[in-house]
XYZ file of C-alpha atoms in Angstrom:
779
model
C -39.469 66.919 -23.526
C -36.124 68.396 -24.258
C -33.789 65.151 -22.751
C -31.632 66.650 -19.807
C -28.155 65.124 -18.170
C -28.908 61.970 -16.540
C -28.116 61.780 -12.572
C -27.662 57.880 -12.891
C -24.024 57.457 -12.274
C -22.122 56.736 -14.993
C -20.540 54.189 -14.077
C -22.703 51.683 -14.413
C -23.878 52.906 -17.354
C -20.386 52.307 -18.494
C -21.003 48.701 -17.207
C -24.112 48.167 -19.334
C -23.097 49.456 -22.773
C -19.870 47.321 -22.746
C -22.420 44.762 -21.676
C -24.557 44.965 -24.389
C -21.392 46.307 -27.313
C -20.014 42.400 -26.361
C -22.525 41.285 -27.950
C -22.581 42.085 -30.945
C -20.226 39.793 -33.738
C -18.603 42.139 -36.151
C -19.241 41.644 -39.793
C -16.938 42.489 -42.229
C -16.517 44.217 -45.566
C -17.722 42.451 -49.314
C -14.628 43.051 -49.879
C -12.865 40.577 -47.502
C -16.313 38.991 -46.344
C -15.024 35.996 -43.946
C -17.320 33.650 -41.917
C -18.061 34.993 -38.751
C -19.360 33.671 -35.793
C -23.291 35.678 -35.438
C -23.044 34.365 -31.340
C -18.767 35.244 -30.795
C -20.137 38.128 -28.025
C -21.781 34.870 -26.218
C -19.558 32.326 -26.165
C -18.647 32.748 -22.851
C -22.077 31.944 -21.560
C -23.372 28.226 -21.793
C -25.057 27.741 -25.416
C -28.075 27.183 -23.801
C -27.872 30.559 -21.813
C -27.039 32.654 -24.927
C -30.065 30.757 -26.609
C -32.703 32.617 -23.331
C -30.759 35.553 -24.004
C -31.880 36.036 -27.445
C -35.189 34.902 -26.684
C -35.793 37.088 -24.654
C -33.764 40.069 -26.268
C -34.661 39.580 -30.180
C -37.400 37.496 -29.631
C -35.800 34.051 -30.448
C -34.019 31.630 -30.098
C -31.859 29.992 -32.434
C -32.760 26.376 -32.100
C -35.324 25.050 -34.935
C -38.402 24.817 -34.341
C -40.260 22.349 -32.152
C -42.381 21.246 -35.147
C -38.937 20.831 -37.373
C -37.715 18.357 -34.669
C -41.045 16.546 -35.078
C -40.446 16.002 -38.335
C -37.125 14.437 -37.969
C -38.311 12.343 -34.806
C -40.921 10.019 -37.321
C -38.071 11.110 -41.053
C -35.892 8.508 -37.744
C -33.254 10.927 -38.182
C -33.242 11.674 -34.299
C -34.267 8.250 -32.524
C -34.912 7.802 -28.113
C -31.862 6.240 -27.686
C -30.785 10.220 -28.770
C -33.152 11.695 -27.079
C -31.890 9.271 -24.207
C -28.018 10.592 -24.027
C -29.805 14.333 -24.614
C -32.124 13.526 -21.572
C -31.373 14.890 -18.510
C -33.862 14.582 -14.850
C -35.446 17.430 -15.634
C -36.225 16.941 -18.734
C -36.541 12.992 -19.182
C -37.349 11.636 -22.406
C -41.198 11.586 -21.838
C -41.662 14.934 -21.036
C -38.808 15.756 -24.088
C -41.726 13.763 -26.316
C -44.184 15.524 -24.967
C -43.604 19.035 -25.959
C -42.840 19.254 -29.007
C -46.568 16.795 -29.814
C -48.262 19.894 -27.375
C -50.124 22.439 -29.473
C -48.141 25.659 -30.460
C -49.139 28.204 -28.952
C -49.024 31.772 -30.840
C -45.775 33.605 -30.198
C -46.391 36.853 -28.066
C -44.957 40.589 -28.580
C -41.246 40.202 -29.047
C -39.901 42.826 -26.381
C -38.118 44.762 -28.309
C -38.004 48.769 -28.453
C -39.945 51.854 -27.285
C -40.883 51.799 -32.059
C -41.634 48.555 -31.756
C -44.168 49.123 -29.251
C -45.248 52.329 -30.157
C -46.098 50.651 -33.692
C -47.892 47.562 -31.437
C -50.220 50.325 -29.582
C -51.001 52.064 -32.733
C -51.553 48.385 -34.341
C -49.001 50.000 -37.308
C -45.426 48.905 -38.539
C -44.409 52.945 -38.977
C -42.385 54.041 -36.350
C -39.222 51.313 -36.517
C -39.303 50.556 -39.750
C -39.005 54.275 -40.051
C -35.971 54.672 -37.085
C -34.792 51.799 -38.694
C -34.395 53.363 -42.374
C -33.300 56.615 -41.107
C -30.404 55.056 -39.119
C -29.504 53.317 -42.447
C -29.291 56.023 -44.463
C -26.922 58.264 -42.342
C -24.847 55.077 -41.359
C -24.322 54.357 -45.413
C -23.331 57.963 -45.920
C -21.360 57.808 -43.105
C -19.444 53.991 -44.393
C -19.368 54.706 -47.720
C -15.799 53.154 -49.713
C -16.305 56.066 -52.293
C -19.721 54.089 -53.649
C -21.148 57.921 -54.301
C -20.819 60.177 -55.750
C -20.891 62.649 -53.356
C -19.449 62.467 -49.969
C -20.362 63.078 -46.191
C -19.544 67.049 -45.170
C -19.566 64.949 -41.732
C -17.505 62.092 -42.219
C -14.431 63.405 -40.878
C -16.989 63.471 -37.354
C -17.540 61.248 -35.035
C -20.848 58.993 -36.181
C -22.961 60.877 -32.898
C -22.059 64.510 -34.103
C -22.303 63.593 -37.775
C -25.552 62.333 -37.325
C -26.659 65.234 -34.915
C -25.463 67.432 -37.650
C -26.756 65.609 -41.165
C -30.464 65.859 -39.336
C -30.655 69.518 -38.475
C -31.408 69.642 -42.578
C -33.633 66.473 -42.934
C -37.100 66.962 -42.719
C -38.086 62.994 -43.300
C -38.933 61.985 -39.747
C -40.683 65.403 -39.517
C -42.881 64.536 -42.598
C -43.681 61.086 -41.518
C -45.150 62.368 -38.461
C -42.455 62.987 -35.804
C -43.412 66.539 -35.157
C -40.695 68.701 -33.945
C -38.172 66.254 -35.008
C -35.437 68.647 -35.565
C -34.886 71.131 -33.178
C -35.848 68.229 -30.426
C -32.350 66.694 -31.680
C -30.683 70.530 -31.357
C -31.214 70.484 -27.601
C -29.128 66.483 -27.955
C -26.529 66.267 -25.011
C -22.938 66.672 -27.636
C -21.784 63.372 -26.395
C -22.641 60.126 -27.334
C -21.664 58.406 -23.620
C -24.062 61.838 -22.255
C -27.170 60.618 -24.405
C -26.849 56.760 -23.714
C -27.501 57.982 -20.170
C -30.162 60.426 -20.702
C -32.344 57.679 -22.726
C -31.001 54.196 -21.075
C -32.640 57.003 -17.467
C -35.832 57.352 -19.740
C -36.766 54.540 -21.358
C -35.423 51.846 -18.592
C -38.591 51.049 -16.151
C -37.741 50.126 -12.482
C -36.524 46.570 -12.395
C -35.204 46.822 -15.927
C -31.693 45.262 -17.059
C -29.748 48.391 -18.053
C -27.411 45.995 -21.018
C -30.879 43.867 -22.335
C -32.385 46.778 -23.144
C -29.710 48.171 -24.539
C -28.300 45.145 -26.179
C -32.482 45.316 -27.262
C -31.456 48.781 -29.029
C -28.692 47.118 -31.337
C -30.231 44.030 -32.514
C -33.081 46.754 -33.972
C -30.594 48.218 -36.607
C -27.561 44.484 -36.195
C -26.337 44.850 -39.699
C -24.967 48.131 -38.951
C -24.374 47.276 -34.854
C -22.305 44.429 -36.575
C -20.438 46.465 -38.744
C -19.617 49.145 -36.028
C -18.455 46.022 -34.720
C -15.494 45.133 -37.007
C -14.171 49.323 -37.517
C -13.648 48.981 -33.825
C -12.305 44.916 -33.268
C -9.385 46.305 -36.272
C -9.139 49.268 -33.984
C -8.834 46.745 -31.483
C -5.781 44.605 -33.123
C -3.598 48.444 -33.553
C -4.148 48.867 -29.863
C -6.680 51.977 -30.272
C -9.974 52.487 -28.945
C -12.853 53.148 -31.183
C -16.479 54.104 -30.264
C -18.209 53.069 -32.961
C -20.287 50.969 -31.423
C -21.706 53.566 -28.911
C -21.733 56.248 -30.943
C -24.428 53.976 -32.943
C -26.023 53.205 -29.920
C -26.743 56.661 -28.945
C -28.673 57.703 -32.031
C -30.803 54.516 -32.271
C -31.694 55.432 -28.162
C -31.944 58.736 -29.042
C -34.893 57.605 -31.937
C -36.738 56.405 -28.706
C -36.622 58.990 -26.799
C -38.033 61.276 -29.726
C -41.088 58.861 -30.349
C -41.353 58.795 -26.186
C -41.241 63.005 -26.364
C -43.808 62.923 -29.113
C -46.383 60.017 -28.701
C -46.451 59.580 -25.027
C -46.602 56.291 -23.440
C -45.444 54.453 -20.725
C -41.629 53.167 -22.326
C -41.792 49.870 -18.949
C -44.590 48.899 -19.834
C -45.555 44.499 -19.981
C -45.222 43.431 -23.473
C -41.721 46.093 -23.743
C -39.922 43.987 -21.417
C -40.797 40.462 -21.412
C -42.068 38.439 -24.540
C -44.521 36.434 -24.234
C -44.209 32.535 -22.215
C -42.274 30.414 -24.875
C -44.569 27.543 -26.730
C -41.927 25.137 -25.673
C -39.006 26.410 -23.238
C -36.022 26.711 -24.662
C -33.815 23.925 -22.541
C -36.654 21.822 -24.367
C -35.572 22.667 -27.528
C -31.895 23.035 -26.427
C -32.132 18.879 -26.064
C -33.482 17.856 -29.237
C -30.890 19.859 -30.686
C -28.115 17.759 -29.258
C -30.318 14.207 -29.644
C -30.127 15.621 -33.279
C -26.572 16.155 -34.134
C -26.175 12.853 -31.957
C -26.816 10.707 -34.438
C -24.409 12.006 -36.957
C -21.483 12.082 -34.183
C -22.133 8.439 -33.743
C -22.021 7.315 -36.900
C -19.120 9.377 -36.937
C -16.990 8.473 -34.457
C -18.041 4.766 -35.263
C -16.189 5.248 -39.004
C -13.166 7.327 -38.220
C -12.581 4.605 -34.931
C -12.390 1.891 -37.611
C -10.260 3.412 -39.581
C -6.544 2.329 -39.594
C -4.330 3.930 -37.376
C -1.197 6.312 -38.854
C 1.824 4.538 -39.545
C 5.441 5.293 -40.002
C 5.283 4.750 -44.040
C 7.925 7.258 -45.538
C 7.471 10.454 -48.138
C 5.034 9.240 -51.373
C 6.095 10.206 -54.598
C 4.286 13.044 -54.005
C 1.651 15.175 -51.838
C -0.973 17.786 -52.302
C -1.455 20.710 -49.462
C -4.621 21.222 -49.770
C -6.810 23.299 -47.728
C -9.125 22.324 -44.413
C -11.602 23.250 -45.814
C -14.867 21.241 -46.594
C -14.364 21.616 -50.571
C -10.999 21.021 -50.552
C -12.236 16.902 -48.945
C -14.163 16.161 -52.120
C -11.014 17.156 -54.368
C -8.527 15.295 -51.593
C -10.308 11.356 -51.654
C -10.733 11.814 -55.378
C -7.284 12.720 -56.220
C -6.216 9.504 -53.664
C -8.367 7.367 -55.420
C -6.384 8.721 -59.156
C -3.263 8.220 -57.860
C -2.705 6.227 -54.887
C 0.975 6.860 -54.681
C -0.218 10.300 -53.484
C -0.331 11.499 -49.896
C -2.953 14.684 -49.976
C -2.178 17.326 -46.505
C -4.704 19.077 -45.265
C -3.294 22.890 -43.799
C -4.636 26.574 -43.494
C -4.479 27.825 -46.837
C -2.881 30.800 -46.061
C 0.438 27.914 -45.776
C 1.273 30.236 -42.991
C 2.800 32.870 -45.090
C 0.343 36.566 -43.213
C 0.318 38.498 -46.013
C -1.109 42.228 -47.165
C -0.551 42.279 -50.108
C -0.673 44.780 -52.733
C -3.342 44.289 -56.718
C -1.421 45.777 -58.976
C -4.960 44.954 -60.933
C -6.983 46.860 -58.630
C -4.944 48.737 -56.647
C -6.270 47.385 -52.794
C -4.215 46.429 -50.409
C -5.500 43.713 -48.084
C -4.245 40.928 -45.635
C -3.953 37.602 -47.203
C -4.273 35.870 -43.994
C -7.171 34.385 -40.946
C -8.277 37.124 -39.556
C -7.447 36.279 -35.683
C -3.537 37.267 -36.783
C -2.055 40.091 -37.898
C -0.012 40.000 -41.754
C 3.803 39.379 -41.382
C 4.848 41.502 -44.151
C 4.322 43.008 -47.525
C 4.017 41.276 -50.906
C 2.774 43.510 -54.251
C 2.121 41.625 -57.797
C 4.470 44.567 -59.308
C 7.103 47.438 -58.074
C 4.365 50.079 -57.130
C 6.228 52.736 -59.103
C 6.230 51.294 -61.424
C 3.253 48.553 -63.177
C 3.246 49.096 -66.803
C 0.698 50.472 -69.281
C -1.019 46.594 -69.372
C -1.566 46.909 -65.275
C -2.868 50.348 -65.325
C -5.193 48.959 -68.451
C -6.417 46.144 -66.203
C -7.125 47.846 -62.906
C -9.137 50.365 -64.498
C -11.127 47.141 -66.639
C -11.357 45.545 -63.066
C -12.438 49.192 -61.474
C -15.194 50.068 -64.675
C -16.519 46.062 -64.129
C -16.617 46.298 -59.978
C -18.177 50.325 -60.658
C -21.124 47.760 -62.935
C -21.161 45.096 -60.038
C -22.690 48.241 -57.560
C -24.416 49.900 -59.442
C -27.921 50.325 -60.069
C -28.076 48.622 -63.504
C -25.984 45.314 -62.434
C -28.769 44.114 -59.954
C -31.411 42.191 -60.067
C -34.380 44.617 -58.414
C -33.486 46.021 -61.946
C -33.111 43.424 -64.755
C -36.740 42.368 -63.434
C -37.809 45.928 -63.887
C -36.108 47.079 -67.568
C -37.371 43.706 -68.681
C -36.727 43.523 -72.212
C -35.484 46.592 -73.074
C -32.232 45.430 -71.045
C -32.353 41.515 -72.451
C -29.785 42.279 -75.404
C -26.988 43.877 -72.677
C -27.625 40.969 -70.250
C -27.293 38.889 -72.427
C -24.130 40.334 -73.757
C -22.803 40.747 -69.918
C -23.633 36.426 -69.195
C -21.225 35.464 -71.989
C -18.152 37.388 -70.426
C -15.789 35.456 -68.632
C -14.895 36.845 -64.864
C -11.744 37.823 -64.488
C -8.759 34.908 -64.267
C -8.744 33.641 -61.122
C -4.819 34.002 -60.592
C -2.642 36.490 -62.014
C 0.194 36.056 -64.721
C 2.826 37.407 -62.067
C 3.875 35.885 -59.097
C 3.964 38.151 -56.059
C 7.064 39.403 -54.476
C 8.729 40.912 -51.214
C 7.340 44.838 -51.312
C 9.585 45.402 -47.932
C 10.972 42.326 -45.750
C 11.991 44.585 -43.452
C 15.208 43.259 -43.110
C 16.646 40.371 -44.928
C 14.749 38.373 -47.513
C 15.660 35.037 -47.161
C 15.665 35.892 -43.304
C 11.819 37.308 -44.084
C 10.879 33.887 -46.286
C 12.916 30.876 -43.876
C 10.827 31.884 -40.574
C 7.199 31.586 -42.077
C 8.163 28.629 -44.513
C 9.754 26.749 -41.184
C 6.762 27.652 -39.527
C 4.460 26.334 -42.271
C 6.506 23.152 -42.878
C 6.885 21.821 -39.378
C 2.574 22.859 -39.053
C 1.868 20.557 -42.180
C 4.309 18.259 -39.930
C 6.401 17.239 -43.419
C 9.559 17.900 -41.693
C 11.662 15.432 -42.322
C 8.793 13.490 -45.059
C 9.168 15.314 -47.908
C 8.321 13.963 -52.196
C 10.337 14.897 -54.915
C 7.120 16.953 -55.955
C 4.654 18.653 -53.465
C 1.162 20.729 -53.988
C 0.688 24.220 -52.275
C -2.343 23.807 -53.749
C -4.927 27.403 -52.117
C -7.931 27.777 -53.506
C -10.618 30.461 -54.899
C -14.126 31.251 -56.201
C -15.133 32.222 -59.484
C -18.841 33.794 -60.084
C -20.215 37.206 -61.954
C -22.964 39.907 -60.595
C -21.952 38.347 -56.829
C -21.507 40.779 -53.881
C -20.922 37.636 -51.530
C -18.044 36.384 -53.769
C -15.702 36.884 -51.339
C -17.924 34.510 -48.720
C -16.658 31.935 -51.089
C -12.886 32.732 -51.529
C -10.601 31.252 -48.523
C -11.226 32.372 -44.930
C -7.151 32.165 -43.966
C -6.296 33.779 -46.958
C -8.970 37.096 -45.510
C -10.888 35.968 -48.192
C -9.688 35.814 -50.759
C -7.854 33.457 -53.614
C -5.168 31.553 -51.651
C -2.998 31.643 -54.930
C -0.925 35.170 -53.563
C 0.180 32.302 -50.321
C 0.633 29.282 -52.153
C 2.725 30.731 -54.850
C 5.209 32.671 -52.791
C 5.086 30.130 -49.845
C 5.983 27.477 -53.300
C 8.983 30.131 -54.150
C 10.727 30.599 -50.462
C 10.613 27.166 -50.131
C 12.258 26.281 -53.819
C 14.802 29.157 -52.647
C 18.459 28.050 -52.082
C 19.122 30.933 -49.862
C 15.785 30.303 -48.063
C 16.666 26.159 -47.507
C 19.951 27.503 -46.262
C 18.900 29.061 -43.590
C 16.703 26.516 -43.363
C 18.795 24.234 -42.404
C 20.551 26.095 -39.960
C 17.064 25.814 -38.058
C 17.115 21.592 -38.618
C 15.337 21.561 -41.348
C 17.175 20.401 -44.312
C 14.652 20.051 -47.837
C 16.426 16.923 -50.282
C 17.504 18.347 -52.954
C 15.019 16.550 -55.592
C 11.884 18.166 -53.464
C 9.927 20.605 -55.695
C 6.925 22.773 -54.752
C 4.912 23.407 -57.165
C 1.866 26.113 -56.159
C -1.825 25.590 -57.326
C -5.004 27.349 -56.707
C -8.669 24.486 -56.345
C -10.842 26.586 -58.838
C -13.659 25.672 -56.220
C -16.444 26.686 -58.945
C -15.678 23.895 -61.515
C -13.113 21.790 -59.357
C -10.708 22.632 -61.608
C -7.041 22.801 -61.078
C -3.995 25.503 -62.230
C -0.542 25.133 -61.715
C 1.210 27.882 -61.797
C 4.752 29.530 -62.181
C 5.957 26.187 -63.484
C 8.893 27.734 -65.657
C 11.139 27.190 -63.511
C 11.059 23.471 -62.656
C 13.535 21.992 -63.776
C 13.524 19.009 -65.964
C 13.934 15.741 -63.799
C 10.444 16.509 -62.703
C 8.557 16.712 -66.047
C 7.613 13.810 -65.958
C 6.174 14.154 -62.005
C 4.578 17.551 -62.876
C 2.665 15.791 -65.906
C 1.541 12.856 -63.566
C 0.049 15.248 -61.372
C -1.938 16.809 -63.992
C -3.197 13.624 -64.918
C -4.315 12.591 -62.307
C -6.364 16.010 -60.671
C -7.887 16.298 -64.330
C -9.148 12.829 -63.363
C -10.201 14.206 -59.832
C -12.085 17.448 -61.060
C -14.281 15.407 -63.011
C -14.595 12.882 -60.997
C -15.632 15.997 -57.975
C -18.031 17.417 -60.937
C -20.148 14.376 -61.165
C -20.452 14.621 -57.235
C -21.591 17.817 -57.021
C -23.905 18.172 -59.794
C -27.065 16.192 -58.808
C -26.890 19.720 -55.564
C -26.868 22.025 -58.547
C -29.318 21.067 -60.936
C -26.647 19.338 -63.215
C -26.506 15.946 -64.643
C -23.628 13.909 -63.605
C -21.562 15.085 -67.297
C -22.959 18.364 -67.673
C -19.675 20.006 -67.042
C -20.224 22.704 -69.909
C -23.520 23.578 -67.580
C -20.771 24.147 -64.349
C -17.455 26.217 -66.185
C -21.264 28.468 -67.291
C -22.045 29.327 -63.509
C -18.958 31.205 -62.718
C -20.250 33.508 -66.064
C -23.449 33.854 -65.956
C -24.815 37.158 -64.533
C -27.737 35.782 -63.339
C -26.840 32.478 -61.848
C -28.313 32.798 -58.037
C -25.866 29.697 -56.966
C -22.654 29.936 -58.594
C -22.037 26.668 -56.019
C -22.320 25.559 -52.520
C -19.286 26.556 -50.266
C -19.483 25.666 -47.540
C -23.205 24.480 -46.725
C -23.700 21.701 -44.321
C -20.429 21.877 -42.547
C -20.915 19.658 -39.812
C -17.406 18.447 -38.388
C -13.763 18.492 -37.951
C -10.985 15.621 -38.388
C -7.831 16.311 -36.717
C -5.782 13.870 -36.981
C -3.049 11.756 -39.514
C -4.520 11.601 -43.197
C -5.450 7.536 -42.647
C -7.592 8.488 -39.346
C -9.907 9.692 -43.197
C -8.193 7.636 -46.337
C -10.419 6.375 -48.473
C -14.058 7.523 -46.337
C -16.392 9.987 -48.122
C -17.175 12.277 -46.376
C -19.398 14.123 -48.493
C -17.629 17.640 -48.332
C -19.169 18.315 -45.302
C -15.955 17.977 -43.059
C -12.670 20.060 -42.146
C -9.525 17.722 -42.436
C -6.524 18.803 -40.689
C -3.537 17.376 -40.328
C -2.129 16.805 -37.359
C 0.557 13.960 -35.830
C 0.832 14.017 -31.929
C 4.145 11.410 -32.585
C 5.553 14.890 -34.224
C 4.062 17.603 -30.950
C 5.569 16.297 -27.704
C 5.218 19.815 -26.406
C 1.794 19.794 -27.681
C 2.239 23.496 -29.261
C 0.656 22.735 -32.830
C -2.163 21.383 -31.262
C -2.638 24.403 -29.340
C -1.850 26.558 -32.687
C -4.510 23.966 -34.308
C -7.433 24.884 -31.724
C -7.616 28.041 -31.126
C -7.339 28.739 -34.752
C -7.978 26.674 -37.342
C -10.662 25.044 -35.227
C -12.171 28.006 -33.651
C -12.030 29.603 -37.762
C -13.901 25.950 -37.925
C -16.720 26.648 -35.940
C -16.920 30.826 -36.426
C -17.889 29.086 -40.126
C -20.395 26.665 -39.494
C -22.039 29.080 -36.269
C -22.162 31.680 -39.336
C -24.170 28.610 -42.066
C -26.104 27.584 -38.359
C -26.893 31.047 -37.681
C -28.435 32.410 -41.674
C -30.631 29.455 -42.171
C -32.500 28.707 -37.828
C -33.027 32.714 -38.121
C -32.316 33.755 -41.977
C -34.416 36.978 -40.860
C -31.960 38.401 -38.246
C -28.434 36.670 -39.063
C -28.717 36.625 -43.286
C -28.810 38.716 -45.815
C -31.666 37.857 -47.404
C -32.595 37.126 -51.252
C -29.615 37.763 -53.001
C -32.349 39.065 -56.667
C -32.915 41.953 -54.330
C -29.671 42.812 -53.427
C -28.970 46.511 -53.515
C -24.603 47.294 -52.817
C -25.115 49.727 -50.047
C -21.657 52.167 -49.613
C -19.896 49.436 -51.166
C -19.052 47.995 -47.514
C -22.583 45.482 -47.562
C -25.984 45.132 -48.896
C -29.622 45.984 -48.306
C -32.550 44.236 -49.199
C -34.355 46.205 -51.445
C -34.092 49.882 -51.677
C -34.180 50.603 -47.689
C -33.909 49.383 -43.973
C -30.359 47.385 -42.113
C -27.429 47.021 -43.523
C -28.107 42.463 -43.909
C -25.416 40.386 -41.706
C -25.108 36.651 -42.475
C -25.188 34.774 -45.616
C -27.867 35.275 -48.654
C -30.900 32.906 -48.338
C -29.511 31.029 -51.892
C -26.162 29.856 -50.167
C -28.359 27.770 -47.328
C -31.681 27.148 -49.027
C -32.264 25.418 -52.904
C -35.473 27.132 -53.077
C -37.703 24.606 -51.825
C -35.952 22.952 -49.049
C -32.471 24.596 -46.364
C -29.615 22.293 -47.288
C -27.829 23.497 -44.495
C -28.733 20.423 -41.834
C -28.365 22.793 -37.945
C -25.536 20.815 -36.312
C -22.589 22.343 -33.790
C -19.633 21.905 -35.060
C -18.269 18.180 -34.479
C -14.061 18.053 -34.176
C -12.339 14.424 -33.864
C -8.572 15.270 -32.305
C -6.563 12.182 -32.634
C -4.441 12.851 -29.659
C -4.226 11.501 -25.570
C -8.013 13.596 -23.345
C -5.195 14.474 -20.778
C -3.476 16.780 -23.972
C -6.436 18.779 -25.127
C -6.866 19.476 -21.639
C -4.307 20.751 -20.935
C -5.044 23.110 -24.042
C -8.261 24.326 -22.783
C -6.874 25.313 -18.602
C -4.330 27.170 -20.743
C -6.918 28.733 -23.698
C -10.270 30.183 -22.041
C -12.026 31.261 -26.631
C -10.654 27.180 -26.779
C -12.216 25.723 -23.229
C -15.320 27.919 -23.474
C -16.182 27.135 -27.563
C -16.555 23.398 -26.014
C -17.279 24.237 -22.031
C -20.951 25.386 -22.948
C -21.278 24.053 -26.008
C -20.633 25.504 -28.878
C -19.028 22.703 -30.141
C -18.686 19.116 -29.437
C -14.982 18.305 -28.559
C -14.013 14.297 -29.504
C -10.440 11.926 -28.288
C -9.632 9.630 -30.792
C -7.285 7.306 -29.092
C -6.842 3.381 -31.485
C -9.870 2.121 -32.460
C -12.321 3.385 -29.952
C -13.686 7.293 -29.255
C -14.191 9.726 -25.847
C -16.291 12.379 -25.760
C -15.887 15.544 -23.867
C -18.849 16.386 -21.544
C -19.357 19.361 -19.611
C -18.364 19.580 -16.123
C -18.441 15.652 -16.659
C -14.934 15.666 -18.847
C -14.276 12.110 -20.640
C -16.698 9.486 -21.656
C -17.397 7.034 -23.881
C -18.762 7.844 -27.066
């Protein structure tokens, strides 16, 4: 039966589309794969409500299983006091304990799509898989970023129209048993809005919530929906409207209606519209989740409260500014132990220099700043019109290597099937060193849009004021970005600096150091009330988080008067790196002195875990380093320096809460989601990955685009290494100042009021906790 024009009000349909699309998070491509909150579209509702919605539409709430909570309780990781703190009148401690002791009933049918309902009726898993593979095939061709040698002739059209045109020649659905599919597609409305309206009328039974129905459709192709949302998000930042996600929704709906026409049935029968009763209610599991987090929060609050408060000491002999990344916690702690006269500072790893950088080695331009920000200026490795033979050769080699990595021959599945025939080639590749972490030449402004010095001075002022270094600079200041090194790793950018847009932080660190050493920039800063002492010199560096080596850059211009300081810094960094490697070795299955084994991970094409990245992150501390100096935080805590005495108006605090804290919560929730439900939110087993379209990966040779982290990023082969804890944010500031920021920033308020993260205020020798709906209480 042909799809006809819908008589339902277009406005109601448009609202349902808006609500359903808003629940989908963005997914950035592999070239700049940065952490994203998989629940970003649900953050305006309480965590518990979002869990119920996902239980209803995805078939599972993002919560650990009752058996997992029972194990934590029996092992003492959850105590009765933790349960008491998390309980309420509806769910007292006794009822919570009884809930996880009850026999676990088998899960019933999940809501899903009509294709899934048809599979249940026929007793086979065929149509849902076929539809997903067909949608994925068309999306891979449409979104392809020059991975294939044959481009789709319909890429210039919208996604929905491109699919309609391609489907006229695609016999695959008919071969699978969907008779007359091509002729059926010919009769579809020409516009995607009309198609959605028509399909919604056919699929929605009385009483169905349209937004839920559309949300289920998008969840069935979740990876490609997330990628389309990224394109929509990027265009929105430029003031453009992009209908991609709605067009994808139209395509997915069309397949369901074609199946309904071909096989008949009632799209509104109970199994399709409501999941079976939960074995343990979501409300109970949410309270168990709070209890699991409580013990860690209580211990960390006590340790932080017992730390010495901030003091008014002068500037140290030398300072080192690191990214707030949890991997920086280890190197900072060991550096301070190696050089007691050193002060380390935590700040977002782009160092306030938001740039759009042209990479001469790859010929690619990319934003080196948080995805929440727009770049402020353009930089380049070399003049774009005259890169020289060496740069051109390096670019060609990099492209050839990248092409190999994205080809079938480089994936783990090819090597497994080829066996010994590929052994010699694989051995040669295993010895191939990855490209150097840092480029040979420092970046330079490509177009300052006016005065070069004025452009740099504006960014330098922002950096110094927000780092809290105004008026207290030492003789030598290291700006240390970070990057990761691995081979045969499509998700390599997920291990780089998120504050630099999923790239190494060397570009930003080098530009910042050069700007802050520039006499003209310093003169302009003086006019803005910032005097950099003549004896202060800035040095750029990059922390290789795979090996923990720190490389100092652009040292040719260091004055002779600072040579001794640089030499001392090198020695201290080497000691700190050695201590870091020893600390990390056990978690990587290496001996504490196996430094060569640590370094070989960076160049081994068969290595599925070059490093653990940000796994097991659990908290963030915003305050002076004196709060955390000397504490072993196990590489689990984001550290952002902040001194409320230097921020009387609260503007710096507001920026930290609405940017770095939000980003840290995104990272935390990405690891949380990839662990709690790797099937939906993760990207699966990386040994089965195939790069598709140059934008993402499939697990195997078909199926949906896989979002999130590879299983090997959160699992060691035996157990999950990432613990399911939402981020706990500890801020040394007055509760009234935090309240004021939440009043002005709805996204910040939603983060804590809706319990996507937890907020604590450090005051003197005590700690207060923000309780949603109740305000501040003793922690």
